[in-house]
Amino acid sequence: MVGTVGPRVESLASSGIKCIPKEYVRPREELENIGNVFEEEKKEGPQVPTIDLGEIDSPSEVVRGKCRENLKKAAAEWGVMNLVNHGISEELLNRLRKAGETFFSLPIEEKEKYANDQASGKIQGYGSKLANNASGQLEWEDYFFHLVYPEDKRDLSIWPTKPSDYTEATSEYARQLRRLATKILEALSIGLGLEGGRLEKEVGGMEELLLQLKINYYPICPQPELALGVEAHTDVSSLTFLLHNMVPGLQLFYKGNWVTAKCVPNSIFMHIGDTIEILSNGRYKSILHRGLVNKEKVRISWAVFCEPPKEKIILQPLPELVTEKEPARFPPRTFAQHIHHKLFRKDEEALPN
């Protein structure tokens, strides 16, 4: 199903409506567990682990080993974590955030010059979700999506020209994040008893691993208890790195309950995606998560998905991790087939019986 572009969520939000259109209202069984995000954030209970990466380059093997162990435990138990002392300067993170905020503060007609066209397969640019599944459900967000690394694969013609340092700040962040991804993949490889460079090689290495940036813009919502900014899903990526503007919204489905991630200053939030879950034969988790919206503050997040090439690599559990006791939990598929399988399965689940 491909619809024409409906109104941007931002224009709905600023039109003064008191009730949200029915396409945005979640199904009844989901509505039972959507709460006020500011109250949810204050709740006690299990918390997303915070990992201090300052020790990953320590001269001491013991200190490095302990850091890798913490990372491994968080990846196996939660599949998400807050990274602190990650080596990317606060100044650069602020420049990146400012650039995205400035772009989204432009008038909608200015942003429409960058509109994507999902129907023709032009997915980079400014957009909103189309009703693409059988339930016809929409999400309370607009976004800007583009490939940021490797640099020779970028299409700079669709990058925002306002603000003027958008390209510079975003490119520098992408370069530094790519180095961070190598460090994380190395630690995760060693945690599986593999050579340090193994996972990076399996997801495409420097040439083929694609970093895709999605700036998610969640406008104020008049009925936040009825909507979601992004519906429950797992990321297909190998790793996802997330920054936000310190407004809560992200929830993780942990041990049968929705847990709201607290905002940790100067951190980068990281997800293990399906790609690493598959390669690790399920030892590392790709956790189900979703985004809540609120009626007080706009939430913006910057997600960078580190994705393997669509066709070049067969994703399947690494042979060293498959035993008689622990048989392969995932069939071999290309990344493209994995994405197709997930969409197809979701459509089937949404169809009326």
Short mmCIF file of N, CA, C and O in Angstrom, two decimals, residues 10 14 19 34 83 91 110 113 128 145 172 181 198 216 245-246 286 292 305 314 325 339 350:
data_model
loop_
_atom_site.label_atom_id
_atom_site.label_comp_id
_atom_site.label_asym_id
_atom_site.label_seq_id
_atom_site.Cartn_x
_atom_site.Cartn_y
_atom_site.Cartn_z
N GLU A 10 3.99 17.45 12.07
CA GLU A 10 4.23 18.78 12.64
C GLU A 10 3.08 19.75 12.31
O GLU A 10 2.66 20.55 13.15
N SER A 14 0.57 21.58 14.99
CA SER A 14 0.49 23.04 15.16
C SER A 14 -0.84 23.62 14.70
O SER A 14 -1.08 24.81 14.80
N CYS A 19 -8.06 16.53 19.21
CA CYS A 19 -8.10 15.07 19.07
C CYS A 19 -7.25 14.65 17.88
O CYS A 19 -7.30 15.31 16.83
N ILE A 34 0.30 2.42 27.59
CA ILE A 34 0.95 3.69 27.22
C ILE A 34 0.68 4.70 28.33
O ILE A 34 -0.47 5.07 28.56
N LEU A 83 26.36 4.68 26.64
CA LEU A 83 27.82 4.74 26.58
C LEU A 83 28.28 6.10 27.09
O LEU A 83 27.83 7.13 26.58
N GLU A 91 31.19 19.13 22.57
CA GLU A 91 31.06 20.25 21.63
C GLU A 91 30.54 19.75 20.27
O GLU A 91 29.64 20.35 19.69
N GLU A 110 9.74 24.94 3.49
CA GLU A 110 11.19 24.94 3.26
C GLU A 110 11.72 23.50 3.34
O GLU A 110 12.52 23.05 2.52
N LYS A 113 11.16 20.92 0.36
CA LYS A 113 12.10 20.88 -0.78
C LYS A 113 12.97 19.62 -0.72
O LYS A 113 13.55 19.22 -1.72
N SER A 128 7.52 11.40 6.36
CA SER A 128 6.68 10.93 7.46
C SER A 128 6.30 9.51 7.07
O SER A 128 6.33 9.16 5.89
N PHE A 145 16.14 11.45 6.68
CA PHE A 145 16.93 10.22 6.60
C PHE A 145 17.97 10.33 5.49
O PHE A 145 17.65 10.73 4.37
N GLU A 172 31.54 15.00 10.44
CA GLU A 172 32.54 14.76 11.48
C GLU A 172 32.00 13.76 12.50
O GLU A 172 32.71 12.85 12.96
N ALA A 181 32.26 2.51 16.36
CA ALA A 181 31.64 1.23 15.98
C ALA A 181 32.70 0.13 15.90
O ALA A 181 32.48 -1.00 16.37
N ARG A 198 36.64 -9.88 13.82
CA ARG A 198 35.71 -10.80 13.14
C ARG A 198 34.33 -10.19 12.84
O ARG A 198 33.85 -10.23 11.70
N ASN A 216 14.78 11.87 14.02
CA ASN A 216 13.36 11.68 14.33
C ASN A 216 12.83 12.92 15.04
O ASN A 216 13.39 13.33 16.06
N ASN A 245 17.52 14.95 22.49
CA ASN A 245 17.56 16.31 23.05
C ASN A 245 17.14 16.32 24.53
O ASN A 245 16.59 17.29 25.02
N MET A 246 17.41 15.22 25.24
CA MET A 246 17.17 15.09 26.68
C MET A 246 15.68 15.13 27.05
O MET A 246 15.32 15.41 28.19
N SER A 286 18.76 -8.31 20.45
CA SER A 286 18.19 -7.14 19.78
C SER A 286 16.83 -6.92 20.45
O SER A 286 15.91 -7.71 20.27
N LEU A 292 7.49 6.85 22.98
CA LEU A 292 6.28 7.56 23.43
C LEU A 292 6.40 9.04 23.04
O LEU A 292 7.49 9.55 22.82
N PHE A 305 22.06 4.08 12.09
CA PHE A 305 21.97 2.63 11.93
C PHE A 305 23.19 2.17 11.15
O PHE A 305 23.45 2.66 10.05
N ILE A 314 25.81 -13.09 3.47
CA ILE A 314 24.75 -13.95 4.01
C ILE A 314 24.82 -13.86 5.53
O ILE A 314 25.86 -14.15 6.13
N LYS A 325 24.45 -28.63 21.22
CA LYS A 325 23.67 -28.09 22.34
C LYS A 325 23.00 -26.77 21.97
O LYS A 325 21.90 -26.48 22.42
N ILE A 339 15.05 -8.10 6.05
CA ILE A 339 14.11 -6.97 6.13
C ILE A 339 12.77 -7.38 5.54
O ILE A 339 11.71 -7.13 6.12
N ALA A 350 -0.95 -8.47 11.04
CA ALA A 350 -1.92 -7.37 11.13
C ALA A 350 -3.20 -7.65 10.35
O ALA A 350 -4.20 -6.97 10.52
#
